[in-house]
Coordinates of C-alpha atoms in Angstrom, one line a residue:
Chain A
X1 CA 7.2 7.2 -31.0
X2 CA 9.7 8.9 -28.2
X3 CA 7.3 6.8 -25.8
X4 CA 6.6 4.0 -26.9
X5 CA 10.6 3.2 -27.0
X6 CA 11.3 4.1 -23.2
X7 CA 8.3 2.1 -22.6
X8 CA 9.3 -0.7 -24.5
X9 CA 12.7 -0.4 -22.6
X10 CA 11.5 -0.3 -19.2
X11 CA 9.2 -3.0 -19.8
X12 CA 11.1 -5.6 -21.0
X13 CA 13.9 -4.5 -18.6
X14 CA 11.0 -5.4 -15.9
X15 CA 10.3 -8.8 -17.8
X16 CA 13.9 -9.6 -17.8
X17 CA 15.0 -8.6 -14.6
X18 CA 11.8 -9.7 -13.1
X19 CA 13.3 -12.9 -10.8
X20 CA 15.4 -10.5 -9.5
X21 CA 15.3 -6.9 -6.4
X22 CA 16.9 -4.0 -4.9
X23 CA 16.8 -5.0 -1.0
X24 CA 19.1 -4.0 1.9
X25 CA 22.0 -5.5 2.1
X26 CA 24.7 -6.1 4.2
X27 CA 27.9 -6.6 1.5
X28 CA 30.4 -8.0 4.6
X29 CA 27.4 -11.0 5.3
X30 CA 27.2 -12.2 1.8
X31 CA 29.6 -14.6 0.5
X32 CA 29.8 -15.7 -2.8
X33 CA 28.2 -18.8 -2.5
X34 CA 24.7 -16.7 -1.6
X35 CA 22.8 -17.0 -4.2
X36 CA 19.4 -16.5 -3.1
X37 CA 17.4 -14.2 -0.8
X38 CA 14.2 -14.0 0.9
X39 CA 13.1 -10.4 1.3
X40 CA 9.8 -9.8 3.3
X41 CA 9.0 -6.0 4.5
X42 CA 7.0 -3.3 6.4
X43 CA 6.8 0.0 6.1
X44 CA 6.2 3.8 4.3
X45 CA 6.3 4.0 1.6
X46 CA 3.3 7.4 -0.1
X47 CA 1.7 4.3 2.8
X48 CA 1.1 2.9 5.5
X49 CA 3.2 -0.4 2.9
X50 CA 4.5 -4.1 3.2
X51 CA 6.2 -5.7 0.5
X52 CA 8.7 -9.0 0.4
X53 CA 11.7 -8.9 -2.8
X54 CA 13.4 -12.4 -3.8
X55 CA 17.6 -11.5 -4.8
X56 CA 19.7 -13.7 -7.0
X57 CA 23.9 -13.6 -6.5
X58 CA 25.2 -13.3 -10.0
X59 CA 28.3 -15.8 -10.3
X60 CA 29.9 -12.0 -11.5
X61 CA 33.8 -10.8 -10.1
X62 CA 32.4 -8.1 -8.3
X63 CA 29.0 -8.8 -6.1
X64 CA 26.0 -8.7 -8.3
X65 CA 22.0 -9.0 -6.9
X66 CA 19.3 -8.9 -9.7
X67 CA 16.7 -8.7 -8.2
X68 CA 12.5 -8.3 -7.8
X69 CA 10.1 -6.8 -5.0
X70 CA 6.4 -6.1 -4.3
X71 CA 5.5 -3.9 -1.9
X72 CA 1.0 -3.0 -1.9
X73 CA -0.3 -0.2 0.5
X74 CA -2.7 -1.0 4.0
X75 CA -6.7 -1.1 3.2
X76 CA -10.0 -2.7 1.8
X77 CA -8.8 -2.7 -1.5
X78 CA -5.3 -4.3 -1.4
X79 CA -4.3 -4.8 -5.0
X80 CA -5.8 -1.4 -6.5
X81 CA -2.6 0.0 -6.3
X82 CA 0.8 -1.6 -5.9
X83 CA 4.2 -1.2 -7.0
X84 CA 7.0 -3.7 -8.3
X85 CA 10.5 -3.4 -9.3
X86 CA 13.4 -5.0 -10.6
X87 CA 16.5 -4.1 -11.2
X88 CA 20.3 -4.5 -10.1
X89 CA 22.2 -3.7 -7.5
X90 CA 25.8 -3.7 -7.9
X91 CA 29.2 -3.4 -4.9
X92 CA 30.9 -0.9 -6.8
X93 CA 33.8 -0.2 -4.2
X94 CA 34.7 -1.5 -1.3
X95 CA 38.4 0.3 1.2
X96 CA 38.3 -2.1 4.7
X97 CA 35.0 -2.4 5.9
X98 CA 33.8 0.9 3.8
X99 CA 31.3 0.0 0.2
X100 CA 29.7 2.2 -2.0
X101 CA 26.7 0.2 -4.1
X102 CA 24.5 2.1 -7.0
X103 CA 21.3 0.4 -7.6
X104 CA 19.5 1.1 -11.1
X105 CA 15.7 -0.4 -11.6
X106 CA 12.8 0.2 -13.4
X107 CA 8.8 0.9 -12.0
X108 CA 5.6 -0.4 -13.1
X109 CA 2.8 0.8 -10.1
X110 CA -0.5 1.6 -10.0
X111 CA -2.9 3.4 -8.2
X112 CA -6.9 3.9 -8.6
X113 CA -9.1 5.5 -5.9
X114 CA -13.0 6.2 -7.0
X115 CA -12.2 9.4 -9.7
X116 CA -9.5 7.7 -11.4
X117 CA -6.8 4.9 -12.1
X118 CA -3.4 5.2 -13.1
X119 CA -0.7 3.2 -14.3
X120 CA 2.6 4.7 -15.0
X121 CA 6.6 2.8 -16.0
X122 CA 9.4 4.4 -14.1
X123 CA 12.4 4.8 -12.2
X124 CA 15.1 4.6 -9.9
X125 CA 18.2 4.8 -9.1
X126 CA 20.0 5.5 -5.7
X127 CA 23.4 5.5 -4.6
X128 CA 24.5 3.7 -0.7
X129 CA 27.5 4.2 1.4
X130 CA 28.5 3.2 4.1
X131 CA 30.8 0.7 7.4
X132 CA 29.8 -3.4 6.3
X133 CA 30.8 -5.9 9.9
X134 CA 29.9 -9.5 9.4
X135 CA 27.0 -8.7 12.1
X136 CA 26.3 -5.2 11.6
X137 CA 26.0 -2.3 9.4
X138 CA 25.4 1.6 8.9
X139 CA 24.2 3.4 5.4
X140 CA 23.7 6.0 4.1
X141 CA 22.0 6.2 1.0
X142 CA 20.2 9.1 -2.0
X143 CA 18.2 9.2 -4.9
X144 CA 16.2 9.2 -7.3
X145 CA 12.7 7.8 -9.1
X146 CA 11.2 9.2 -11.7
X147 CA 7.1 8.8 -12.8
X148 CA 8.4 8.9 -16.7
X149 CA 5.0 7.7 -18.6
X150 CA 0.9 7.9 -16.7
X151 CA -1.9 6.7 -18.5
X152 CA -4.6 7.7 -17.1
X153 CA -8.4 6.5 -16.4
X154 CA -10.3 8.7 -15.1
X155 CA -13.6 7.1 -13.9
X156 CA -17.4 8.2 -15.2
X157 CA -17.2 9.8 -11.5
X158 CA -14.9 12.2 -12.9
X159 CA -16.3 11.9 -15.9
X160 CA -19.7 13.3 -14.0
X161 CA -17.5 16.3 -13.2
X162 CA -16.2 16.7 -16.3
X163 CA -17.2 15.2 -19.0
X164 CA -14.2 16.2 -21.1
X165 CA -11.5 15.0 -19.2
X166 CA -8.9 13.1 -21.8
X167 CA -7.8 9.5 -20.9
X168 CA -4.0 8.1 -22.3
X169 CA -1.0 8.5 -21.5
X170 CA 0.8 12.3 -20.6
X171 CA 3.8 13.5 -21.0
X172 CA 5.7 14.8 -20.5
X173 CA 7.4 13.1 -17.1
X174 CA 4.8 13.1 -14.3
X175 CA 6.5 13.2 -11.7
X176 CA 9.8 12.6 -10.5
X177 CA 11.0 12.6 -6.1
X178 CA 14.5 13.0 -4.4
X179 CA 15.0 10.4 -1.3
X180 CA 18.1 10.4 1.0
X181 CA 18.8 8.6 4.4
X182 CA 20.2 5.8 6.6
X183 CA 20.0 2.5 6.5
X184 CA 21.6 -0.5 9.8
X185 CA 21.3 -3.6 10.3
X186 CA 21.4 -6.7 12.0
X187 CA 23.3 -9.8 11.0
X188 CA 23.4 -13.0 11.9
X189 CA 24.9 -16.2 9.4
X190 CA 21.4 -16.5 7.9
X191 CA 18.8 -13.8 8.5
X192 CA 20.0 -9.6 9.0
X193 CA 17.6 -7.4 10.2
X194 CA 17.5 -3.6 9.6
X195 CA 16.1 -0.6 9.1
X196 CA 15.9 2.1 6.8
X197 CA 13.9 5.7 7.2
X198 CA 14.4 9.4 5.4
X199 CA 13.2 11.9 4.0
X200 CA 11.7 12.2 0.6
X201 CA 11.7 15.6 -1.5
X202 CA 9.9 16.4 -4.6
X203 CA 11.8 17.3 -7.9
X204 CA 11.3 20.8 -7.4
X205 CA 13.4 20.7 -3.9
X206 CA 10.7 23.2 -2.9
X207 CA 7.3 20.4 -2.4
X208 CA 7.4 16.9 -0.4
X209 CA 4.4 14.6 -0.6
X210 CA 2.1 14.3 2.1
X211 CA 3.9 12.1 4.2
X212 CA 7.1 13.3 3.7
X213 CA 9.5 10.5 4.7
X214 CA 10.1 6.9 3.7
X215 CA 10.7 3.8 6.8
X216 CA 11.6 -0.6 6.5
X217 CA 12.0 -2.2 8.5
X218 CA 12.9 -5.9 6.9
X219 CA 14.4 -9.6 6.9
X220 CA 16.5 -11.0 5.0
X221 CA 17.2 -14.3 4.5
X222 CA 19.4 -16.3 2.8
X223 CA 18.8 -19.8 1.1
Chain B
X1 CA 8.2 -22.2 -21.2
X2 CA 5.8 -22.4 -24.2
X3 CA 3.6 -19.6 -21.9
X4 CA 6.7 -17.1 -21.0
X5 CA 8.0 -16.7 -25.1
X6 CA 4.2 -16.0 -26.4
X7 CA 4.0 -13.1 -23.4
X8 CA 6.2 -11.7 -24.1
X9 CA 5.5 -10.9 -27.8
X10 CA 1.8 -10.6 -26.0
X11 CA 3.3 -7.3 -23.7
X12 CA 5.1 -5.7 -26.3
X13 CA 2.4 -5.9 -28.2
X14 CA -0.1 -4.4 -26.3
X15 CA 3.0 -1.5 -24.8
X16 CA 2.9 -0.2 -28.7
X17 CA -0.4 -0.1 -29.7
X18 CA -0.3 2.0 -25.7
X19 CA 2.1 3.8 -27.5
X20 CA 0.4 4.2 -30.0
X21 CA -3.4 5.9 -29.1
X22 CA -2.1 10.4 -28.8
X23 CA 0.6 11.6 -26.6
X24 CA -1.1 13.7 -23.9
X25 CA 0.3 16.3 -22.7
X26 CA -0.6 16.5 -18.4
X27 CA -0.9 20.6 -18.5
X28 CA -2.8 21.7 -22.2
X29 CA -5.7 23.4 -21.3
X30 CA -9.3 21.5 -20.5
X31 CA -7.8 17.8 -20.6
X32 CA -7.8 16.4 -17.7
X33 CA -10.1 19.4 -16.0
X34 CA -11.6 22.1 -17.4
X35 CA -10.1 24.8 -19.0
X36 CA -10.9 28.3 -16.5
X37 CA -12.6 31.6 -18.1
X38 CA -9.4 32.4 -19.0
X39 CA -9.0 30.3 -22.5
X40 CA -13.2 29.6 -22.4
X41 CA -14.6 32.8 -23.2
X42 CA -18.2 31.2 -23.3
X43 CA -18.1 30.5 -20.0
X44 CA -19.5 33.4 -18.0
X45 CA -17.3 36.4 -15.5
X46 CA -16.6 39.2 -14.3
X47 CA -13.1 41.3 -14.0
X48 CA -13.1 42.5 -10.7
X49 CA -9.7 43.3 -8.5
X50 CA -7.7 42.5 -11.3
X51 CA -8.2 39.0 -12.1
X52 CA -11.1 37.4 -14.3
X53 CA -14.2 35.4 -12.2
X54 CA -16.2 32.8 -12.9
X55 CA -19.3 34.4 -11.8
X56 CA -23.1 34.2 -12.1
X57 CA -26.7 35.8 -10.3
X58 CA -29.8 35.2 -10.4
X59 CA -32.9 36.7 -9.3
X60 CA -34.2 40.6 -10.0
X61 CA -31.0 42.6 -9.6
X62 CA -32.5 44.4 -7.3
X63 CA -33.8 43.0 -4.3
X64 CA -31.5 41.8 -1.8
X65 CA -28.2 40.2 -3.0
X66 CA -27.5 37.4 -1.4
X67 CA -23.8 36.3 -2.1
X68 CA -22.8 32.4 -1.8
X69 CA -19.1 32.3 -0.7
X70 CA -17.9 28.7 -0.9
X71 CA -15.4 25.6 0.9
X72 CA -11.3 24.7 0.5
X73 CA -9.9 27.8 0.1
X74 CA -9.3 26.8 -3.9
X75 CA -13.0 24.7 -4.1
X76 CA -15.4 26.1 -7.1
X77 CA -19.4 26.9 -5.9
X78 CA -20.4 23.8 -7.8
X79 CA -21.8 22.1 -4.6
X80 CA -23.9 25.5 -4.0
X81 CA -26.4 25.3 -6.9
X82 CA -28.6 24.9 -4.1
X83 CA -29.1 28.3 -2.9
X84 CA -30.3 29.4 -6.8
X85 CA -33.4 28.7 -4.4
X86 CA -33.4 32.0 -3.1
X87 CA -33.9 33.6 -6.2
X88 CA -37.7 32.2 -5.9
X89 CA -37.8 33.5 -2.8
X90 CA -37.2 36.8 -3.3
X91 CA -33.3 37.2 -3.4
X92 CA -30.4 38.5 -5.9
X93 CA -28.2 36.1 -5.2
X94 CA -24.5 36.2 -6.8
X95 CA -22.0 32.9 -7.3
X96 CA -18.3 33.5 -7.6
X97 CA -15.2 31.2 -8.2
X98 CA -13.3 33.1 -5.2
X99 CA -9.7 34.2 -7.3
X100 CA -7.6 30.8 -8.7
X101 CA -10.5 28.3 -7.8
X102 CA -12.7 26.6 -10.1
X103 CA -13.9 28.1 -13.4
X104 CA -11.6 30.9 -11.8
X105 CA -9.0 32.8 -13.9
X106 CA -5.2 30.8 -12.1
X107 CA -2.8 32.7 -10.3
X108 CA 1.2 33.0 -9.4
X109 CA 1.3 31.7 -5.8
X110 CA 2.9 34.5 -5.0
X111 CA 0.5 36.7 -6.0
X112 CA -1.5 35.7 -3.1
X113 CA -2.7 37.9 0.1
X114 CA -5.5 36.9 2.2
X115 CA -6.6 40.5 2.3
X116 CA -6.9 40.3 -1.8
X117 CA -9.6 37.9 -1.4
X118 CA -11.3 40.0 0.5
X119 CA -11.2 43.2 -1.6
X120 CA -12.5 40.4 -4.3
X121 CA -15.3 40.2 -3.1
X122 CA -16.0 43.9 -1.8
X123 CA -15.3 44.7 -6.0
X124 CA -17.9 41.6 -6.7
X125 CA -20.8 42.8 -4.0
X126 CA -19.8 46.6 -6.2
X127 CA -20.0 45.2 -10.0
X128 CA -23.2 43.5 -8.8
X129 CA -25.1 46.5 -6.1
X130 CA -28.0 48.0 -8.5
X131 CA -28.3 50.5 -5.9
X132 CA -26.5 52.4 -2.5
X133 CA -29.5 51.4 -0.7
X134 CA -29.4 47.5 -1.5
X135 CA -29.8 45.7 1.8
X136 CA -26.1 42.4 0.8
X137 CA -26.1 39.6 2.7
X138 CA -23.2 36.9 2.7
X139 CA -23.7 33.3 2.8
X140 CA -20.7 31.0 3.9
X141 CA -19.7 27.6 4.3
X142 CA -17.2 26.0 5.3
X143 CA -13.7 28.4 4.5
X144 CA -16.8 30.5 2.7
X145 CA -17.5 31.7 6.7
X146 CA -14.2 32.4 7.3
X147 CA -14.0 34.6 4.7
X148 CA -17.3 36.0 5.2
X149 CA -16.8 36.8 9.1
X150 CA -13.4 38.0 8.1
X151 CA -15.0 41.0 5.3
X152 CA -17.5 41.4 8.1
X153 CA -14.9 42.3 10.7
X154 CA -13.0 44.4 8.3
X155 CA -16.9 46.2 7.1
X156 CA -19.1 45.9 9.3
X157 CA -20.9 48.5 8.2
X158 CA -21.8 47.0 5.1
X159 CA -23.0 43.8 5.8
X160 CA -27.2 43.1 6.4
X161 CA -26.5 39.7 7.5
X162 CA -24.9 35.9 7.5
X163 CA -24.8 33.0 7.4
X164 CA -22.5 31.3 8.2
X165 CA -21.9 26.9 7.4
X166 CA -19.1 25.5 9.6
X167 CA -16.7 27.6 9.3
X168 CA -12.8 25.6 10.5
X169 CA -12.5 28.7 13.1
X170 CA -12.2 32.7 13.1
X171 CA -8.3 32.6 14.6
X172 CA -5.8 30.7 13.8
X173 CA -5.4 28.0 16.1
X174 CA -9.6 27.1 15.7
X175 CA -8.5 26.9 11.9
X176 CA -5.8 24.5 13.0
X177 CA -7.4 22.4 15.6
X178 CA -10.8 21.9 13.3
X179 CA -8.5 21.0 10.1
X180 CA -6.2 18.3 11.5
X181 CA -9.7 16.4 13.5
X182 CA -11.2 16.8 9.7
X183 CA -8.0 14.4 9.1
X184 CA -8.0 11.3 11.3
X185 CA -7.8 9.1 9.2
X186 CA -6.9 5.6 10.3
X187 CA -2.8 5.5 9.4
X188 CA -3.8 1.3 7.6
X189 CA -7.1 3.3 5.3
X190 CA -7.9 2.5 2.2
X191 CA -8.7 6.3 1.8
X192 CA -5.2 7.7 3.1
X193 CA -3.8 5.7 1.2
X194 CA -6.0 7.2 -2.3
X195 CA -4.6 10.3 -0.9
X196 CA -0.7 9.9 -0.2
X197 CA 0.1 7.1 -2.5
X198 CA -0.2 9.1 -5.7
X199 CA 2.9 11.3 -4.5
X200 CA 5.3 8.7 -6.9
X201 CA 3.3 9.6 -10.0
X202 CA 1.9 13.2 -9.5
X203 CA 4.3 15.9 -9.0
X204 CA 4.6 19.3 -10.3
X205 CA 6.3 22.9 -9.4
X206 CA 3.8 25.6 -9.0
X207 CA 3.8 26.6 -12.8
X208 CA 2.2 23.3 -13.9
X209 CA -0.8 24.8 -12.0
X210 CA -4.0 22.0 -13.8
X211 CA -1.7 18.8 -12.9
X212 CA -1.7 20.2 -9.6
X213 CA -5.5 21.0 -10.2
X214 CA -5.3 17.4 -11.3
X215 CA -3.8 15.2 -7.9
X216 CA -5.8 18.4 -6.0
X217 CA -9.2 16.2 -7.3
X218 CA -8.2 13.1 -6.3
X219 CA -7.6 14.6 -3.1
X220 CA -11.6 15.3 -3.0
X221 CA -13.2 12.0 -3.0
X222 CA -11.5 11.3 0.6
X223 CA -13.8 13.9 2.1
X224 CA -16.6 12.1 0.7
X225 CA -15.4 8.7 1.8
X226 CA -17.6 6.1 4.5
X227 CA -14.8 7.1 7.0
X228 CA -14.2 10.9 6.7
X229 CA -15.3 11.7 10.0
X230 CA -16.9 15.2 8.0
X231 CA -20.1 12.8 7.5
X232 CA -21.5 14.0 4.6
X233 CA -23.3 11.4 2.1
X234 CA -21.6 10.9 -0.4
X235 CA -18.7 13.3 -2.8
X236 CA -19.1 16.8 -3.7
X237 CA -20.0 18.5 -7.6
X238 CA -16.8 20.3 -8.6
X239 CA -15.1 21.9 -11.8
X240 CA -12.0 22.7 -10.7
X241 CA -9.9 22.1 -7.5
X242 CA -7.2 25.2 -7.5
X243 CA -3.9 23.5 -6.1
X244 CA -2.3 26.9 -5.4
X245 CA -4.8 29.0 -3.8
X246 CA -5.4 26.6 -1.5
X247 CA -1.3 25.8 -1.0
X248 CA -0.9 29.8 -1.0
X249 CA -4.0 30.3 1.5
X250 CA -2.5 28.0 4.4
X251 CA 1.0 29.8 3.5
X252 CA -0.3 32.5 4.0
X253 CA -2.5 32.0 7.4
X254 CA 0.3 29.7 9.0
X255 CA 2.9 33.0 8.6
X256 CA 0.0 35.3 9.7
X257 CA -2.2 33.9 12.3
X258 CA -4.6 35.9 11.5
X259 CA -7.8 36.9 13.9
X260 CA -10.3 37.9 12.2
X261 CA -13.0 39.0 15.5
X262 CA -11.1 42.0 16.1
X263 CA -14.8 44.3 15.3
X264 CA -16.5 41.7 15.5
X265 CA -18.2 43.1 18.5
X266 CA -19.0 45.8 16.5
X267 CA -21.8 43.5 14.8
X268 CA -24.7 43.6 16.6
X269 CA -27.0 42.4 13.9
X270 CA -28.0 38.9 14.3
X271 CA -26.1 35.6 12.7
X272 CA -27.7 32.6 12.0
X273 CA -24.9 30.0 12.2
X274 CA -25.5 26.6 11.6
X275 CA -23.2 23.1 12.1
X276 CA -24.3 19.6 11.2
X277 CA -25.7 17.1 13.3
X278 CA -23.1 13.6 11.5
X279 CA -20.2 16.2 10.7
X280 CA -17.4 14.3 13.4
X281 CA -14.5 16.9 14.2
X282 CA -17.0 19.6 14.3
X283 CA -19.6 20.2 17.1
X284 CA -21.6 21.5 19.6
X285 CA -18.6 22.3 21.9
X286 CA -16.5 23.9 18.3
X287 CA -19.9 25.7 17.1
X288 CA -20.3 27.9 20.2
X289 CA -16.5 28.5 20.8
X290 CA -16.8 29.4 17.1
X291 CA -19.9 31.5 17.0
X292 CA -19.1 33.8 20.2
X293 CA -17.2 35.7 18.1
X294 CA -20.0 37.0 17.5
X295 CA -22.6 39.2 20.2
X296 CA -25.6 38.4 18.4
X297 CA -26.2 34.6 16.9
X298 CA -28.5 32.2 16.5
X299 CA -26.7 28.6 16.4
X300 CA -28.9 25.6 14.6
X301 CA -28.0 21.9 14.1
X302 CA -29.0 20.8 10.6
X303 CA -29.9 17.4 11.2
X304 CA -29.1 14.7 9.0
X305 CA -26.6 16.7 7.5
X306 CA -23.0 16.8 7.3
X307 CA -20.0 19.1 6.9
X308 CA -21.7 20.2 3.3
X309 CA -25.0 20.4 4.8
X310 CA -26.2 22.8 1.1
X311 CA -25.7 20.0 -0.9
X312 CA -27.5 16.7 0.0
X313 CA -31.5 16.4 0.3
X314 CA -31.8 16.0 4.0
X315 CA -29.8 18.9 4.9
X316 CA -30.5 21.1 2.3
X317 CA -34.8 20.2 3.3
X318 CA -33.8 21.5 7.0
X319 CA -31.1 23.7 6.0
X320 CA -33.5 26.0 3.9
X321 CA -36.4 27.0 6.0
X322 CA -34.1 28.4 7.9
X323 CA -32.3 30.7 6.4
X324 CA -35.2 31.2 4.6
X325 CA -36.7 32.9 7.2
X326 CA -34.5 34.2 9.2
X327 CA -33.0 35.9 6.2
X328 CA -36.8 37.2 5.9
X329 CA -36.1 38.5 9.6
X330 CA -33.8 41.0 7.6

């Protein structure tokens, strides 16, 4: 029952905010009148991957951008693996050109190989602090990505090896990774280019993913 | 708007229905990977060197003993079961899943030592041996061939002969060079992404071995993928991949940089050394380099085969006659 609630909460969160997304923003370049932000990106996110995102800035006393993104790894079977995120980022604090912002996102992701298909609901929380000027910025980011609940469906090929396997939703949380790194960008009036990169480490603080880093090159276009 | 109104309750219903399924515990015995001999007493096992190993023997116990050593580290002997055929040809064939591998008992990571793997082999031999005069022959594949060589290097007088199939190397640098070649996938390939992408779905600490074993088994497909340099016809059958033993022995190798050739010059018995036609990461040059540590080598190419030459029919049909001729010559 506990997991039904978690699934419902995350699912509802994703649906309600699926028109929004977390992008790497230059807060000093974002005016109150900017509403729509389109993003395209590529890089390494547990695999060579590429994605797109859409952001919508709310009319609010502090800058709040709702966002939604979709990414998938490269490979012959494009849609067998993907990650979708939806959430919001808020500029919480500003002093001179320094800003601190926080992001919270719900995640739905899928993985499939010839042995198994995994569906996962998760969440990602991060904070970013940096120095922002209208034409450029540099910042540091740290966060945590939690794989909260995962559905395992093993293939016939896997069942040939182990007929007794059990398909279904598994608990407790099947995974979690911390990430931290740097980001920087160059902004024109409507377009910003950015690069971010950093380290990924598993929640036990001992192990690392096979690709122990993330990197993303992206472009934001304000409509 | 009407569609959106319908979609939302439909999704909620689906989520509720999914959520009402029995929730499974990821580290419970037998959920995602098979139970080990510690958890299922009906499995054949032997107790040696302070652990419980999944083990079986076939043939007349008084015949020359052929000990089958699987690869990995962390694989199991299921993919080598073709070797039961040696029992029909006058050999006492002994299979065992190495410590922490396959259906053998899991052990904590900090308990592993490379020497322990040699000691386990010594005690497996002692367990099955029926007389001091009984001939002992080792047949090792990949890591198993490295283990066989390390054992011969330590106990050259105890082993009557050896069949070695594509050991990565007997010195650490050779091993690393070979392993790196086996992992040469394109950064944009499905095979590589299938190996790396699950890292965001499944993590586990060293005490959560079942989930780590399952995750490791998902990677096993890469060895049989069409773009793998190993050249296999397909994927290998397996019981359970031991993620912890694999990681532990690899870490120990990095730390200790072993050289298992220091006493091989004393081993003048002929060794049958096989390499496959299709394994692009191996090849004649590497086979010559690695096998040259032995003073007396019969180096044989197994045609129509990849790295797992013993598992698939074409490789086995070309390997078996060579192996029988060699065994009968001892």
